[in-house]
């Protein structure tokens, strides 16, 4: 099956599919925002872009978490996936596809891939014994462990022995090394390539365990259903199954594969540059053009991790500082590929210096002067001067520099180039002193040229920041009357196109300056309050993070009287209840059948969340949730003591 037609102007970029075992942190947004910048940039260049992201939903860890929560694995991941999609919407991520490894088409394709590899002898049956890290879904040899723990996350590992299928990874070792040599840009940065060669390939690749029998939450092996397909065969295949590989319609696969770039965190470079290429070689498919392993965002001396509690909520940051400020900071502060430190102080300083002082001040000063001196319309009669040349040359050279750097995924340096143009334009204001020119009517043509040059520089800058900052360019265009035909990507390469469609208007500051001292004091108070609360609760296992009273007030808790109750067919744990909540009757499905008989619940008054979004369990809509307390072997419903009408609010 052939890959993309190279005559077509296509671009396929992916991020790792997120493993939904906890809350997304700013580190996940880092990768996805970077991919979004590339997708937006390539679309602006006229490419037919495919931008893929999604969720990896199988594995032992998910199964365990779901069991602890008393729900099925699918029910558990459904809720988290909804949150991920909302976050990507908040971050204005423009992915073209969102794949879930529980999607039927993916499951079928993975089973076909597994069978194909088995039939041709690249997968064989054996027995696995070794060390397994459940959170990382990774197997390790004794020598790979670090102080007896997982070398990636530092947590405990389990000695596992079970029947398993293996992929002949060792068979492709020499071929993979040769591919590295012939394609030096395949792994970026180069340091990651050296790490793969010296730490994994040269010591010798071992055949890879690709099935498990100790848990069931996974894709069954079609010819041996006590086995489920191990996570990396399942998860890595998403990059081709999302395109329709081995389906009835593989048009997207033929159009977009091979991928132009897989963006991944450095901790999973090994899987994407060793296991994945060997799988593709075995399938007879072209390899992706590049795998780029970026570094970590570090917070307070440790890698951000959903499992360590050392996280920053991107939704909170966006609400507090604005989307464009967060996207700008993520990709400006740290050279892509290196580790970097995240702190609120660094974020605020970057907002104040680059966004408020440099860009924001340039836009507001220029708009104010055009409004003040020419009532918002720059005259056609203008007079140039040699002092203009350096500004023009700096600005007009910027698009080519930015394109070159973005093609190399050098986001931070690309933004530096744009900000060189911003700084040069601010300097031009000081050099030409428009406020002095405005004192004499005879300087009117020269003043008009100066303000035109400023507006033209802003036009070009506004076009170049589009991939990084989705909202700010539109605000600038509206303020300066910049029409569609002069805000295309190509138009940024031509000087002198600015012409306002109407009068330039003064507007609100694009990025209001933040008082660093006051902001940091407020953050410190917030941190102290959180720390004190955590100290008070530290001996109580399983306490969730604090919420504000406003968050609690969003829950509509009501007394509900059980009118009827029956078991759900084909389910051992679900009961269907009809509840009177005063204003209406609600149907609720609850996993309490192991603890309560239906007839014992009739007439009881329970506590219900009345404004929970409806969900379907076993095909039955549940219009809320009843509350219960549980431990490992016991569950008790929360009931109301006393005579109070159904529908009464609980506060």
CSV table of N, CA and C in Angstrom, one decimal, residues 190-302:
chain,number,residue,atom,x,y,z
A,190,UNK,N,19.3,16.0,18.0
A,190,UNK,CA,20.3,14.9,17.7
A,190,UNK,C,20.7,14.2,19.0
A,191,UNK,N,20.6,14.9,20.1
A,191,UNK,CA,20.9,14.2,21.4
A,191,UNK,C,20.0,13.0,21.7
A,192,UNK,N,18.8,13.1,21.2
A,192,UNK,CA,17.9,12.0,21.4
A,192,UNK,C,18.3,10.8,20.5
A,193,UNK,N,18.8,11.1,19.3
A,193,UNK,CA,19.3,10.0,18.4
A,193,UNK,C,20.4,9.3,19.1
A,194,UNK,N,21.4,10.0,19.6
A,194,UNK,CA,22.6,9.4,20.2
A,194,UNK,C,22.1,8.5,21.4
A,195,UNK,N,21.1,9.0,22.2
A,195,UNK,CA,20.7,8.2,23.3
A,195,UNK,C,20.1,6.9,22.9
A,196,UNK,N,19.3,6.9,21.8
A,196,UNK,CA,18.7,5.7,21.3
A,196,UNK,C,19.7,4.7,20.9
A,197,UNK,N,20.7,5.2,20.2
A,197,UNK,CA,21.7,4.3,19.6
A,197,UNK,C,22.6,3.7,20.7
A,198,UNK,N,23.1,4.5,21.6
A,198,UNK,CA,24.0,4.1,22.7
A,198,UNK,C,23.4,3.3,23.8
A,199,UNK,N,22.2,3.7,24.2
A,199,UNK,CA,21.5,3.1,25.4
A,199,UNK,C,20.6,1.9,25.0
A,200,UNK,N,20.2,1.8,23.8
A,200,UNK,CA,19.2,0.8,23.5
A,200,UNK,C,19.6,-0.1,22.3
A,201,UNK,N,20.0,0.5,21.2
A,201,UNK,CA,20.2,-0.3,20.0
A,201,UNK,C,21.6,-1.1,20.1
A,202,UNK,N,22.7,-0.4,20.4
A,202,UNK,CA,24.0,-1.0,20.4
A,202,UNK,C,24.1,-2.1,21.5
A,203,UNK,N,23.5,-1.9,22.7
A,203,UNK,CA,23.5,-3.0,23.7
A,203,UNK,C,22.7,-4.3,23.2
A,204,UNK,N,21.8,-4.1,22.2
A,204,UNK,CA,21.1,-5.2,21.7
A,204,UNK,C,19.6,-5.1,22.0
A,205,UNK,N,18.8,-5.1,21.0
A,205,UNK,CA,17.3,-5.1,21.2
A,205,UNK,C,16.8,-6.4,21.5
A,206,UNK,N,15.9,-6.5,22.5
A,206,UNK,CA,15.3,-7.7,22.9
A,206,UNK,C,13.9,-7.8,22.3
A,207,UNK,N,13.4,-9.0,22.0
A,207,UNK,CA,12.1,-9.1,21.5
A,207,UNK,C,11.1,-8.5,22.5
A,208,UNK,N,10.0,-8.0,22.0
A,208,UNK,CA,9.1,-7.1,22.8
A,208,UNK,C,7.8,-7.9,23.1
A,209,UNK,N,7.4,-7.9,24.4
A,209,UNK,CA,6.2,-8.5,24.8
A,209,UNK,C,5.0,-7.6,24.3
A,210,UNK,N,4.1,-8.2,23.6
A,210,UNK,CA,3.0,-7.5,23.0
A,210,UNK,C,1.6,-8.0,23.3
A,211,UNK,N,1.5,-8.8,24.3
A,211,UNK,CA,0.2,-9.2,24.8
A,211,UNK,C,0.2,-9.4,26.3
A,212,UNK,N,-1.0,-9.4,26.9
A,212,UNK,CA,-1.1,-9.7,28.4
A,212,UNK,C,-2.3,-10.6,28.6
A,213,UNK,N,-2.2,-11.4,29.7
A,213,UNK,CA,-3.3,-12.2,30.1
A,213,UNK,C,-3.8,-11.9,31.5
A,214,UNK,N,-3.0,-11.0,32.2
A,214,UNK,CA,-3.3,-10.7,33.6
A,214,UNK,C,-4.4,-9.6,33.8
A,215,UNK,N,-4.9,-9.1,32.7
A,215,UNK,CA,-6.0,-8.1,32.8
A,215,UNK,C,-6.8,-8.2,31.5
A,216,UNK,N,-8.0,-7.7,31.5
A,216,UNK,CA,-8.9,-7.8,30.3
A,216,UNK,C,-9.1,-6.5,29.6
A,217,UNK,N,-8.8,-5.4,30.2
A,217,UNK,CA,-9.2,-4.1,29.5
A,217,UNK,C,-8.2,-3.8,28.4
A,218,UNK,N,-8.5,-4.3,27.2
A,218,UNK,CA,-7.6,-4.1,26.1
A,218,UNK,C,-8.3,-4.7,24.9
A,219,UNK,N,-7.6,-4.7,23.7
A,219,UNK,CA,-8.1,-5.2,22.5
A,219,UNK,C,-7.8,-6.7,22.5
A,220,UNK,N,-8.8,-7.6,22.4
A,220,UNK,CA,-8.5,-9.0,22.4
A,220,UNK,C,-7.8,-9.5,21.1
A,221,UNK,N,-6.9,-10.5,21.3
A,221,UNK,CA,-6.2,-11.1,20.2
A,221,UNK,C,-7.3,-12.0,19.5
A,222,UNK,N,-7.6,-11.9,18.3
A,222,UNK,CA,-8.7,-12.5,17.6
A,222,UNK,C,-8.6,-14.1,17.7
A,223,UNK,N,-7.4,-14.6,17.6
A,223,UNK,CA,-7.2,-16.0,17.5
A,223,UNK,C,-6.8,-16.6,18.8
A,224,UNK,N,-6.7,-15.8,19.9
A,224,UNK,CA,-6.4,-16.3,21.2
A,224,UNK,C,-6.9,-15.3,22.3
A,225,UNK,N,-8.2,-15.4,22.5
A,225,UNK,CA,-8.9,-14.3,23.2
A,225,UNK,C,-8.6,-14.1,24.7
A,226,UNK,N,-7.8,-15.1,25.3
A,226,UNK,CA,-7.4,-14.8,26.7
A,226,UNK,C,-6.3,-13.8,26.7
A,227,UNK,N,-5.8,-13.4,25.6
A,227,UNK,CA,-4.8,-12.4,25.5
A,227,UNK,C,-5.4,-11.1,25.0
A,228,UNK,N,-4.9,-10.0,25.6
A,228,UNK,CA,-5.2,-8.7,25.1
A,228,UNK,C,-3.9,-8.0,24.5
A,229,UNK,N,-4.1,-7.2,23.5
A,229,UNK,CA,-2.9,-6.7,22.8
A,229,UNK,C,-2.3,-5.6,23.7
A,230,UNK,N,-1.0,-5.7,24.0
A,230,UNK,CA,-0.3,-4.8,24.9
A,230,UNK,C,-0.2,-3.4,24.3
A,231,UNK,N,-0.2,-2.4,25.2
A,231,UNK,CA,-0.4,-1.0,24.9
A,231,UNK,C,0.3,-0.5,23.7
A,232,UNK,N,1.6,-0.8,23.5
A,232,UNK,CA,2.4,-0.1,22.5
A,232,UNK,C,2.0,-0.5,21.1
A,233,UNK,N,1.7,-1.8,20.9
A,233,UNK,CA,1.1,-2.2,19.6
A,233,UNK,C,-0.2,-1.5,19.3
A,234,UNK,N,-1.0,-1.4,20.4
A,234,UNK,CA,-2.3,-0.8,20.3
A,234,UNK,C,-2.2,0.7,20.1
A,235,UNK,N,-1.5,1.4,21.0
A,235,UNK,CA,-1.4,2.9,21.0
A,235,UNK,C,-0.6,3.4,19.8
A,236,UNK,N,0.5,2.9,19.5
A,236,UNK,CA,1.3,3.4,18.4
A,236,UNK,C,0.6,3.3,17.0
A,237,UNK,N,-0.2,2.2,16.9
A,237,UNK,CA,-0.9,2.1,15.6
A,237,UNK,C,-1.9,3.2,15.3
A,238,UNK,N,-2.2,4.0,16.3
A,238,UNK,CA,-3.3,5.0,16.1
A,238,UNK,C,-2.9,5.9,15.0
A,239,UNK,N,-1.6,6.1,14.7
A,239,UNK,CA,-1.2,7.1,13.7
A,239,UNK,C,-1.5,6.7,12.3
A,240,UNK,N,-1.7,5.4,12.1
A,240,UNK,CA,-2.2,4.9,10.8
A,240,UNK,C,-3.6,4.5,10.8
A,241,UNK,N,-4.1,3.9,11.9
A,241,UNK,CA,-5.5,3.5,12.0
A,241,UNK,C,-6.5,4.7,11.9
A,242,UNK,N,-6.0,5.9,12.4
A,242,UNK,CA,-6.8,7.1,12.3
A,242,UNK,C,-7.0,7.5,10.8
A,243,UNK,N,-6.1,7.1,10.0
A,243,UNK,CA,-6.2,7.4,8.6
A,243,UNK,C,-6.9,6.4,7.7
A,244,UNK,N,-7.4,5.3,8.4
A,244,UNK,CA,-8.1,4.3,7.7
A,244,UNK,C,-7.3,3.1,7.2
A,245,UNK,N,-6.1,3.0,7.8
A,245,UNK,CA,-5.2,1.8,7.4
A,245,UNK,C,-6.0,0.5,7.7
A,246,UNK,N,-5.9,-0.4,6.7
A,246,UNK,CA,-6.6,-1.7,6.8
A,246,UNK,C,-8.1,-1.6,6.9
A,247,UNK,N,-8.7,-0.5,6.5
A,247,UNK,CA,-10.1,-0.3,6.5
A,247,UNK,C,-10.7,-0.3,5.1
A,248,UNK,N,-12.0,-0.3,5.0
A,248,UNK,CA,-12.6,-0.2,3.7
A,248,UNK,C,-12.3,1.1,2.9
A,249,UNK,N,-12.0,2.1,3.7
A,249,UNK,CA,-11.7,3.4,3.1
A,249,UNK,C,-10.3,3.9,3.6
A,250,UNK,N,-9.3,3.7,2.8
A,250,UNK,CA,-7.9,4.1,3.3
A,250,UNK,C,-7.4,5.3,2.5
A,251,UNK,N,-8.4,6.1,2.0
A,251,UNK,CA,-8.0,7.3,1.2
A,251,UNK,C,-7.1,8.3,2.0
A,252,UNK,N,-7.5,8.5,3.3
A,252,UNK,CA,-6.6,9.4,4.1
A,252,UNK,C,-5.2,8.8,4.3
A,253,UNK,N,-5.2,7.5,4.5
A,253,UNK,CA,-3.9,6.9,4.7
A,253,UNK,C,-3.0,7.1,3.4
A,254,UNK,N,-3.6,6.9,2.3
A,254,UNK,CA,-2.8,7.0,1.0
A,254,UNK,C,-2.4,8.5,0.8
A,255,UNK,N,-3.3,9.4,1.3
A,255,UNK,CA,-3.0,10.8,1.1
A,255,UNK,C,-2.0,11.4,2.1
A,256,UNK,N,-2.0,11.0,3.4
A,256,UNK,CA,-1.2,11.7,4.4
A,256,UNK,C,0.0,10.9,4.9
A,257,UNK,N,0.0,9.6,4.7
A,257,UNK,CA,1.1,8.8,5.3
A,257,UNK,C,2.2,8.8,4.3
A,258,UNK,N,3.5,8.9,4.7
A,258,UNK,CA,4.0,8.9,6.0
A,258,UNK,C,3.8,10.3,6.7
A,259,UNK,N,3.7,10.3,8.0
A,259,UNK,CA,3.6,11.5,8.8
A,259,UNK,C,4.8,12.4,8.6
A,260,UNK,N,4.6,13.7,8.6
A,260,UNK,CA,5.8,14.6,8.5
A,260,UNK,C,6.5,14.7,9.8
A,261,UNK,N,5.7,14.7,10.9
A,261,UNK,CA,6.4,14.7,12.2
A,261,UNK,C,5.5,14.2,13.3
A,262,UNK,N,6.1,13.3,14.2
A,262,UNK,CA,5.5,13.0,15.5
A,262,UNK,C,6.1,13.8,16.5
A,263,UNK,N,5.3,14.7,17.2
A,263,UNK,CA,5.8,15.4,18.4
A,263,UNK,C,5.6,14.6,19.6
A,264,UNK,N,6.6,14.3,20.4
A,264,UNK,CA,6.5,13.5,21.6
A,264,UNK,C,7.4,14.0,22.7
A,265,UNK,N,7.0,13.7,23.9
A,265,UNK,CA,7.8,14.0,25.1
A,265,UNK,C,9.1,13.1,25.1
A,266,UNK,N,10.2,13.6,25.6
A,266,UNK,CA,11.4,12.8,25.5
A,266,UNK,C,11.3,11.5,26.2
A,267,UNK,N,10.4,11.3,27.2
A,267,UNK,CA,10.2,10.1,27.9
A,267,UNK,C,9.7,8.9,27.0
A,268,UNK,N,9.1,9.3,25.9
A,268,UNK,CA,8.5,8.2,25.0
A,268,UNK,C,9.2,8.2,23.7
A,269,UNK,N,10.3,8.9,23.5
A,269,UNK,CA,11.1,8.8,22.3
A,269,UNK,C,11.4,7.4,21.9
A,270,UNK,N,11.8,6.6,23.0
A,270,UNK,CA,12.2,5.2,22.7
A,270,UNK,C,11.2,4.4,22.0
A,271,UNK,N,9.9,4.6,22.4
A,271,UNK,CA,8.8,3.8,21.8
A,271,UNK,C,8.6,4.2,20.4
A,272,UNK,N,8.7,5.6,20.1
A,272,UNK,CA,8.4,6.1,18.8
A,272,UNK,C,9.6,6.0,17.8
A,273,UNK,N,10.8,5.8,18.3
A,273,UNK,CA,11.9,5.7,17.4
A,273,UNK,C,12.5,4.3,17.3
A,274,UNK,N,12.1,3.4,18.1
A,274,UNK,CA,12.6,2.0,18.1
A,274,UNK,C,11.4,1.0,17.8
A,275,UNK,N,10.4,1.0,18.7
A,275,UNK,CA,9.3,0.0,18.5
A,275,UNK,C,8.5,0.4,17.3
A,276,UNK,N,8.1,1.6,17.2
A,276,UNK,CA,7.2,2.0,16.1
A,276,UNK,C,7.9,1.9,14.7
A,277,UNK,N,9.1,2.3,14.5
A,277,UNK,CA,9.7,2.1,13.2
A,277,UNK,C,9.9,0.6,12.8
A,278,UNK,N,10.2,-0.2,13.8
A,278,UNK,CA,10.3,-1.7,13.6
A,278,UNK,C,9.0,-2.3,13.2
A,279,UNK,N,7.9,-1.8,13.8
A,279,UNK,CA,6.5,-2.3,13.5
A,279,UNK,C,6.2,-1.9,12.0
A,280,UNK,N,6.6,-0.7,11.7
A,280,UNK,CA,6.3,-0.2,10.3
A,280,UNK,C,7.1,-1.0,9.3
A,281,UNK,N,8.3,-1.3,9.6
A,281,UNK,CA,9.2,-2.1,8.7
A,281,UNK,C,8.6,-3.5,8.5
A,282,UNK,N,8.1,-4.1,9.6
A,282,UNK,CA,7.5,-5.4,9.5
A,282,UNK,C,6.2,-5.3,8.7
A,283,UNK,N,5.5,-4.2,8.7
A,283,UNK,CA,4.3,-4.1,7.9
A,283,UNK,C,4.5,-3.7,6.5
A,284,UNK,N,5.8,-3.3,6.2
A,284,UNK,CA,6.1,-2.9,4.8
A,284,UNK,C,5.7,-1.5,4.5
A,285,UNK,N,5.6,-0.7,5.6
A,285,UNK,CA,5.1,0.7,5.4
A,285,UNK,C,6.3,1.7,5.6
A,286,UNK,N,6.2,2.9,4.9
A,286,UNK,CA,7.2,3.9,5.1
A,286,UNK,C,7.2,4.4,6.5
A,287,UNK,N,8.4,4.9,7.0
A,287,UNK,CA,8.5,5.4,8.3
A,287,UNK,C,8.1,6.9,8.3
A,288,UNK,N,7.7,7.4,9.4
A,288,UNK,CA,7.5,8.9,9.5
A,288,UNK,C,8.8,9.6,9.2
A,289,UNK,N,8.6,10.8,8.7
A,289,UNK,CA,9.8,11.6,8.3
A,289,UNK,C,10.6,12.0,9.5
A,290,UNK,N,10.0,12.3,10.6
A,290,UNK,CA,10.7,12.8,11.7
A,290,UNK,C,9.9,12.5,13.0
A,291,UNK,N,10.7,12.2,14.1
A,291,UNK,CA,10.2,12.2,15.5
A,291,UNK,C,10.9,13.2,16.3
A,292,UNK,N,10.2,14.2,16.8
A,292,UNK,CA,10.8,15.2,17.6
A,292,UNK,C,10.5,15.0,19.1
A,293,UNK,N,11.5,14.8,19.9
A,293,UNK,CA,11.3,14.6,21.3
A,293,UNK,C,11.7,15.8,22.1
A,294,UNK,N,10.6,16.5,22.5
A,294,UNK,CA,10.8,17.8,23.3
A,294,UNK,C,11.1,17.5,24.7
A,295,UNK,N,11.6,18.5,25.4
A,295,UNK,CA,11.9,18.4,26.8
A,295,UNK,C,10.7,18.5,27.7
A,296,UNK,N,10.9,18.6,29.0
A,296,UNK,CA,9.9,18.7,30.0
A,296,UNK,C,9.8,20.1,30.5
A,297,UNK,N,8.6,20.5,30.9
A,297,UNK,CA,8.4,21.7,31.7
A,297,UNK,C,8.6,21.3,33.2
A,298,UNK,N,9.5,22.0,33.9
A,298,UNK,CA,9.8,21.7,35.2
A,298,UNK,C,9.2,22.7,36.2
A,299,UNK,N,8.6,22.2,37.3
A,299,UNK,CA,8.0,23.1,38.3
A,299,UNK,C,8.6,22.8,39.6
A,300,UNK,N,9.1,23.8,40.2
A,300,UNK,CA,9.7,23.7,41.6
A,300,UNK,C,10.6,22.5,41.8
A,301,UNK,N,11.5,22.4,40.8
A,301,UNK,CA,12.5,21.4,40.9
A,301,UNK,C,12.2,20.0,40.5
A,302,UNK,N,11.0,19.7,40.0
A,302,UNK,CA,10.7,18.4,39.6
A,302,UNK,C,9.9,18.3,38.4
